[in-house]
Amino acid sequence: AQSVSQHNHHVILSEAASLELGCNYSYGGTVNLFWYVQYPGQHLQLLLKYFSGDPLVKGIKGFEAEFIKSKFSFNLRKPSVQWSDTAEYFCAGRDTGGFKTIFGAGTRLFVKA
Amino acid sequence: EAQVTQNPRYLITVTGKKLTVTCSQNMNHEYMSWYRQDPGLGLRQIYYSMNVEVTDKGDVPEGYKVSRKEKRNFPLILESPSPNQTSLYFCASSLFGTANNQPQHFGDGTRLSIL
């Protein structure tokens, strides 16, 4: 069955620390992968996406993610977090041949000033 | 301004009283979808629509109905709401695109409480 799993449900970091949020997917075929961010009280916004080509994808606000096919992973990274990065982060996958989108359970990041 | 608009933003109602949450997008997107967000479960897809008059079930369709009579609108209908449908609901839309690689644009959410 198709699935997207995020390993960490809650992460607490100090400003300037490096961030890596895990995401693993399970799909039978080719998959498009997305990271979305939800700031407190707001709707989800796209951070970055991967569908083909360079497996290292750069997104907005200094975020990047690496697609590692052999590990079925699409981890989100940022070298130095800021207080304003406090939010919930969702990994999502969509089969290239289908129409359903599957989201991970989300990771709540809290950055201490 | 490109946006997905949901109404109402907040609703408290009682079991069994039919309700409709509206969703409208102004980006001429073919694909629209409804999700519910529950703590620890992330977003789960309720229904989606690939275009006018074309809809299909997501992972948690029980207790919900949708319709897509116009491209811009995709209402979510709860014919007989129950307390387990208390949740935060998001509507989203995207271009259909090739290989389903288009990101979704989300509305601001509707917080439903069913007593």
CSV table of C-alpha atoms in Angstrom, one decimal, chain A residues 3-11 13 18-25 33-36 48 63-68 71-78 88-92 103-109:
chain,number,residue,atom,x,y,z
A,3,SER,CA,2.3,5.4,2.4
A,4,VAL,CA,4.4,8.4,3.5
A,5,SER,CA,5.9,8.4,7.0
A,6,GLN,CA,7.6,11.0,9.0
A,7,HIS,CA,9.9,9.8,11.7
A,8,ASN,CA,9.8,12.8,14.1
A,9,HIS,CA,6.6,14.1,15.4
A,10,HIS,CA,8.1,16.9,17.5
A,11,VAL,CA,11.5,18.6,17.1
A,13,LEU,CA,16.0,23.3,18.2
A,18,SER,CA,20.9,22.6,11.6
A,19,LEU,CA,17.7,20.8,10.7
A,20,GLU,CA,16.9,17.5,9.1
A,21,LEU,CA,13.4,16.1,9.0
A,22,GLY,CA,12.9,12.6,7.8
A,23,CYS,CA,10.4,11.4,5.3
A,24,ASN,CA,10.1,7.9,3.8
A,25,TYR,CA,7.7,6.8,1.2
A,33,LEU,CA,7.2,14.3,-3.6
A,34,PHE,CA,6.5,17.5,-1.8
A,35,TRP,CA,7.2,19.3,1.4
A,36,TYR,CA,4.7,21.7,2.7
A,48,LEU,CA,9.7,22.4,-2.5
A,63,PHE,CA,15.2,24.7,2.7
A,64,GLU,CA,16.4,21.8,0.5
A,65,ALA,CA,15.6,18.2,0.3
A,66,GLU,CA,17.3,15.2,-1.2
A,67,PHE,CA,15.6,12.4,-3.0
A,68,ILE,CA,17.4,9.1,-2.3
A,71,LYS,CA,16.5,4.5,0.7
A,72,PHE,CA,12.9,5.6,-0.4
A,73,SER,CA,13.6,8.9,1.4
A,74,PHE,CA,13.1,12.6,0.8
A,75,ASN,CA,14.5,14.3,3.9
A,76,LEU,CA,14.1,18.0,4.4
A,77,ARG,CA,17.2,20.0,5.5
A,78,LYS,CA,18.1,23.6,6.5
A,88,GLU,CA,4.5,22.1,11.2
A,89,TYR,CA,6.1,20.4,8.2
A,90,PHE,CA,4.4,17.8,6.0
A,91,CYS,CA,5.9,15.5,3.5
A,92,ALA,CA,3.5,14.3,0.7
A,103,PHE,CA,0.5,13.1,3.5
A,104,GLY,CA,2.7,12.1,6.3
A,105,ALA,CA,1.6,12.7,9.9
A,106,GLY,CA,3.6,15.9,10.1
A,107,THR,CA,6.5,17.1,12.2
A,108,ARG,CA,6.1,20.0,14.6
A,109,LEU,CA,9.2,22.1,14.8
